[in-house]
Amino acid sequence: MSDSMVIADSKVGYKLNESAIVVVGLGWLFAIGSMALVGWILCGWRGTKQISIDWWHAKATVYCR
Amino acid sequence: MKNLIDQSGLVAESDYLSLSDTLAVDKDYLIDRVVGARHKLHRRAIKAVTLLDMHIPLKLWQQYARRQQLTDGELLEILLFLNSIGGLEISRTKRGSINNLITQFQRLVKGLPRVTRARRLPTTIINTNRAVLLAMQPLLIAAFITVGLAFGTKMDVALTIYELCIFLITLWVSTILHEQTHSMVISQKTKNKVILQKGMRLGILHPSLPHKTEFASAFSGPLIGAISSIVFCGLLSILFDDKTLLDAGFLVACFQFVSLLPFYGDGQTIWYKHKRSVHNVT
């Protein structure tokens, strides 16, 4: 017998397949957060009034105060 | 003691360890009653694993194991395996939880590998809710950071919080319904199932089922999740007279449909079952 303390049963898999929804949601939040960060960088001390996102054309417009 | 804790990042000094109710030691096998697995135990590991059935303090377990001439590395191997199948239950005081959070953060800063704790829970609505909330923890942190960034750049923080809350609540509700749908379809064939949660990953653990049931379960989960998110946001948009809320519903519905892609999750199950049934026919 090998030195492993436990030899897993190869006939069974423990798949944790459901992560897409949460991961994609996290990706979405990163995108939104990144937009806010971009607004902060572009507008500086003036602040950002609005960020308008055109998802279809992959275009974002930052309106500074 | 410190060696084991440092290595794993999984357990802490004051923790109590136990084996999940769905696992049992039978001679030199660890039986997983849910999936019908028989994992072979090393003869020196049998007593150590059996002892976990007694809800034992980590310190005591380690002392006992050392008398059985098990090394810290071997104990760690046992703990990591049990954790990987969601079979390790860890009871921790609030102080222990805080200490563990600090340890995890320190390990993150030092670039040390961290072990994500896995949980195996009965598939009740309360436990599904708990599993989904645990999986969504990174989203809550990301949302908090996003609000901070919005505040920093003088954007409308109230509006940001409002929109994020709608998004997160819709995601939360639809994911619970998604998982519960899987559970309900599987219940047609077996009551022997648990929900497994590890980090952002979730799954319903169950014995092998007929192809049709697997297919129905895999397909219905995302479908119900998508429909529920649209309905939920539709109702909110009527209640608050805000049509943009419906956009959040459609967005989360798209996220639900992502899980139907054939690369992972439900989509992979559907694709795999379809291939198997095609091969059976030919």
mmCIF file with all atom_site columns, C-alpha atoms in Angstrom, chain A residues 1-9 12-26 28-30 32-33 36-37 39-40 43 45-49 51 65, chain B residues 32 35 37-42 70 74 77-78 81 85 120 135 138-139 149 152-155 164 167 171 178-179 182 196 198 200-203 251 255-256 264-266:
data_model
loop_
_atom_site.group_PDB
_atom_site.id
_atom_site.type_symbol
_atom_site.label_atom_id
_atom_site.label_alt_id
_atom_site.label_comp_id
_atom_site.label_asym_id
_atom_site.label_entity_id
_atom_site.label_seq_id
_atom_site.pdbx_PDB_ins_code
_atom_site.Cartn_x
_atom_site.Cartn_y
_atom_site.Cartn_z
_atom_site.occupancy
_atom_site.B_iso_or_equiv
_atom_site.pdbx_formal_charge
_atom_site.auth_seq_id
_atom_site.auth_comp_id
_atom_site.auth_asym_id
_atom_site.auth_atom_id
_atom_site.pdbx_PDB_model_num
ATOM 1  C CA . MET A 1 1   ? 0.000   0.000  0.000   1.00 0.00 ? 1   MET A CA 1
ATOM 2  C CA . SER A 1 2   ? 1.244   3.507  -0.783  1.00 0.00 ? 2   SER A CA 1
ATOM 3  C CA . ASP A 1 3   ? 2.119   5.942  1.995   1.00 0.00 ? 3   ASP A CA 1
ATOM 4  C CA . SER A 1 4   ? -0.971  8.056  1.432   1.00 0.00 ? 4   SER A CA 1
ATOM 5  C CA . MET A 1 5   ? -3.176  8.284  4.477   1.00 0.00 ? 5   MET A CA 1
ATOM 6  C CA . VAL A 1 6   ? -6.296  8.212  2.304   1.00 0.00 ? 6   VAL A CA 1
ATOM 7  C CA . ILE A 1 7   ? -6.738  6.822  -1.200  1.00 0.00 ? 7   ILE A CA 1
ATOM 8  C CA . ALA A 1 8   ? -9.773  8.413  -2.790  1.00 0.00 ? 8   ALA A CA 1
ATOM 9  C CA . ASP A 1 9   ? -12.348 6.199  -4.488  1.00 0.00 ? 9   ASP A CA 1
ATOM 10 C CA . VAL A 1 12  ? -16.628 8.871  -7.600  1.00 0.00 ? 12  VAL A CA 1
ATOM 11 C CA . GLY A 1 13  ? -16.027 12.532 -8.378  1.00 0.00 ? 13  GLY A CA 1
ATOM 12 C CA . TYR A 1 14  ? -16.751 15.440 -6.074  1.00 0.00 ? 14  TYR A CA 1
ATOM 13 C CA . LYS A 1 15  ? -17.513 18.131 -8.565  1.00 0.00 ? 15  LYS A CA 1
ATOM 14 C CA . LEU A 1 16  ? -18.380 21.601 -7.378  1.00 0.00 ? 16  LEU A CA 1
ATOM 15 C CA . ASN A 1 17  ? -19.647 22.814 -10.687 1.00 0.00 ? 17  ASN A CA 1
ATOM 16 C CA . GLU A 1 18  ? -21.824 25.703 -9.737  1.00 0.00 ? 18  GLU A CA 1
ATOM 17 C CA . SER A 1 19  ? -19.652 28.726 -9.676  1.00 0.00 ? 19  SER A CA 1
ATOM 18 C CA . ALA A 1 20  ? -20.471 30.460 -12.954 1.00 0.00 ? 20  ALA A CA 1
ATOM 19 C CA . ILE A 1 21  ? -23.225 32.677 -11.581 1.00 0.00 ? 21  ILE A CA 1
ATOM 20 C CA . VAL A 1 22  ? -21.256 33.949 -8.618  1.00 0.00 ? 22  VAL A CA 1
ATOM 21 C CA . VAL A 1 23  ? -17.998 34.332 -10.571 1.00 0.00 ? 23  VAL A CA 1
ATOM 22 C CA . VAL A 1 24  ? -19.684 36.194 -13.422 1.00 0.00 ? 24  VAL A CA 1
ATOM 23 C CA . GLY A 1 25  ? -21.425 38.396 -10.842 1.00 0.00 ? 25  GLY A CA 1
ATOM 24 C CA . LEU A 1 26  ? -18.050 39.133 -9.288  1.00 0.00 ? 26  LEU A CA 1
ATOM 25 C CA . TRP A 1 28  ? -19.527 42.333 -13.276 1.00 0.00 ? 28  TRP A CA 1
ATOM 26 C CA . LEU A 1 29  ? -18.816 44.089 -9.972  1.00 0.00 ? 29  LEU A CA 1
ATOM 27 C CA . PHE A 1 30  ? -15.136 44.379 -10.894 1.00 0.00 ? 30  PHE A CA 1
ATOM 28 C CA . ILE A 1 32  ? -18.422 48.517 -12.318 1.00 0.00 ? 32  ILE A CA 1
ATOM 29 C CA . GLY A 1 33  ? -15.742 49.171 -9.716  1.00 0.00 ? 33  GLY A CA 1
ATOM 30 C CA . ALA A 1 36  ? -15.621 54.139 -10.813 1.00 0.00 ? 36  ALA A CA 1
ATOM 31 C CA . LEU A 1 37  ? -11.840 53.956 -10.495 1.00 0.00 ? 37  LEU A CA 1
ATOM 32 C CA . GLY A 1 39  ? -13.782 58.071 -13.248 1.00 0.00 ? 39  GLY A CA 1
ATOM 33 C CA . TRP A 1 40  ? -11.674 58.874 -10.207 1.00 0.00 ? 40  TRP A CA 1
ATOM 34 C CA . CYS A 1 43  ? -11.847 63.458 -13.108 1.00 0.00 ? 43  CYS A CA 1
ATOM 35 C CA . TRP A 1 45  ? -10.438 66.169 -7.402  1.00 0.00 ? 45  TRP A CA 1
ATOM 36 C CA . ARG A 1 46  ? -13.428 67.486 -9.344  1.00 0.00 ? 46  ARG A CA 1
ATOM 37 C CA . GLY A 1 47  ? -15.225 64.198 -8.930  1.00 0.00 ? 47  GLY A CA 1
ATOM 38 C CA . THR A 1 48  ? -17.359 62.191 -11.322 1.00 0.00 ? 48  THR A CA 1
ATOM 39 C CA . LYS A 1 49  ? -20.902 63.209 -12.062 1.00 0.00 ? 49  LYS A CA 1
ATOM 40 C CA . ILE A 1 51  ? -20.539 57.320 -16.092 1.00 0.00 ? 51  ILE A CA 1
ATOM 41 C CA . ARG A 1 65  ? -18.333 67.567 -12.200 1.00 0.00 ? 65  ARG A CA 1
ATOM 42 C CA . ASP B 2 32  ? -19.433 8.447  1.973   1.00 0.00 ? 32  ASP B CA 1
ATOM 43 C CA . VAL B 2 35  ? -22.267 9.303  -3.223  1.00 0.00 ? 35  VAL B CA 1
ATOM 44 C CA . ALA B 2 37  ? -17.790 6.241  -2.197  1.00 0.00 ? 37  ALA B CA 1
ATOM 45 C CA . ARG B 2 38  ? -15.376 3.953  -0.362  1.00 0.00 ? 38  ARG B CA 1
ATOM 46 C CA . HIS B 2 39  ? -12.105 5.756  0.321   1.00 0.00 ? 39  HIS B CA 1
ATOM 47 C CA . LYS B 2 40  ? -9.300  3.483  1.468   1.00 0.00 ? 40  LYS B CA 1
ATOM 48 C CA . LEU B 2 41  ? -7.681  4.489  4.748   1.00 0.00 ? 41  LEU B CA 1
ATOM 49 C CA . HIS B 2 42  ? -4.078  3.746  5.706   1.00 0.00 ? 42  HIS B CA 1
ATOM 50 C CA . LEU B 2 70  ? 1.331   9.984  12.917  1.00 0.00 ? 70  LEU B CA 1
ATOM 51 C CA . GLU B 2 74  ? 0.065   12.921 7.755   1.00 0.00 ? 74  GLU B CA 1
ATOM 52 C CA . GLU B 2 77  ? -3.162  15.094 4.672   1.00 0.00 ? 77  GLU B CA 1
ATOM 53 C CA . ILE B 2 78  ? -6.158  13.563 6.438   1.00 0.00 ? 78  ILE B CA 1
ATOM 54 C CA . PHE B 2 81  ? -8.729  15.195 2.166   1.00 0.00 ? 81  PHE B CA 1
ATOM 55 C CA . ILE B 2 85  ? -14.996 16.283 0.157   1.00 0.00 ? 85  ILE B CA 1
ATOM 56 C CA . ARG B 2 120 ? -21.484 19.911 3.469   1.00 0.00 ? 120 ARG B CA 1
ATOM 57 C CA . ALA B 2 135 ? -20.356 31.692 -1.726  1.00 0.00 ? 135 ALA B CA 1
ATOM 58 C CA . PRO B 2 138 ? -16.437 37.933 -2.237  1.00 0.00 ? 138 PRO B CA 1
ATOM 59 C CA . LEU B 2 139 ? -19.259 39.752 -4.043  1.00 0.00 ? 139 LEU B CA 1
ATOM 60 C CA . LEU B 2 149 ? -14.789 54.037 -5.003  1.00 0.00 ? 149 LEU B CA 1
ATOM 61 C CA . GLY B 2 152 ? -14.174 58.626 -3.444  1.00 0.00 ? 152 GLY B CA 1
ATOM 62 C CA . THR B 2 153 ? -15.027 59.947 -6.897  1.00 0.00 ? 153 THR B CA 1
ATOM 63 C CA . LYS B 2 154 ? -18.046 61.926 -5.599  1.00 0.00 ? 154 LYS B CA 1
ATOM 64 C CA . MET B 2 155 ? -20.583 59.901 -7.516  1.00 0.00 ? 155 MET B CA 1
ATOM 65 C CA . LEU B 2 164 ? -25.903 47.265 -6.041  1.00 0.00 ? 164 LEU B CA 1
ATOM 66 C CA . PHE B 2 167 ? -28.300 43.431 -8.152  1.00 0.00 ? 167 PHE B CA 1
ATOM 67 C CA . LEU B 2 171 ? -28.492 37.309 -7.621  1.00 0.00 ? 171 LEU B CA 1
ATOM 68 C CA . HIS B 2 178 ? -31.497 27.668 -8.854  1.00 0.00 ? 178 HIS B CA 1
ATOM 69 C CA . GLU B 2 179 ? -29.993 25.344 -6.236  1.00 0.00 ? 179 GLU B CA 1
ATOM 70 C CA . HIS B 2 182 ? -31.705 21.123 -8.618  1.00 0.00 ? 182 HIS B CA 1
ATOM 71 C CA . LEU B 2 196 ? -21.507 21.296 -0.916  1.00 0.00 ? 196 LEU B CA 1
ATOM 72 C CA . LYS B 2 198 ? -16.336 25.672 -1.084  1.00 0.00 ? 198 LYS B CA 1
ATOM 73 C CA . MET B 2 200 ? -17.530 30.626 -4.513  1.00 0.00 ? 200 MET B CA 1
ATOM 74 C CA . ARG B 2 201 ? -18.338 27.124 -5.684  1.00 0.00 ? 201 ARG B CA 1
ATOM 75 C CA . LEU B 2 202 ? -21.520 25.249 -4.931  1.00 0.00 ? 202 LEU B CA 1
ATOM 76 C CA . GLY B 2 203 ? -22.783 21.827 -5.862  1.00 0.00 ? 203 GLY B CA 1
ATOM 77 C CA . LEU B 2 251 ? -28.640 40.868 -16.412 1.00 0.00 ? 251 LEU B CA 1
ATOM 78 C CA . PHE B 2 255 ? -25.582 35.129 -15.633 1.00 0.00 ? 255 PHE B CA 1
ATOM 79 C CA . GLN B 2 256 ? -27.850 32.156 -14.961 1.00 0.00 ? 256 GLN B CA 1
ATOM 80 C CA . TYR B 2 264 ? -18.459 23.791 -16.674 1.00 0.00 ? 264 TYR B CA 1
ATOM 81 C CA . GLY B 2 265 ? -21.337 23.340 -14.285 1.00 0.00 ? 265 GLY B CA 1
ATOM 82 C CA . ASP B 2 266 ? -24.820 22.507 -15.495 1.00 0.00 ? 266 ASP B CA 1
#
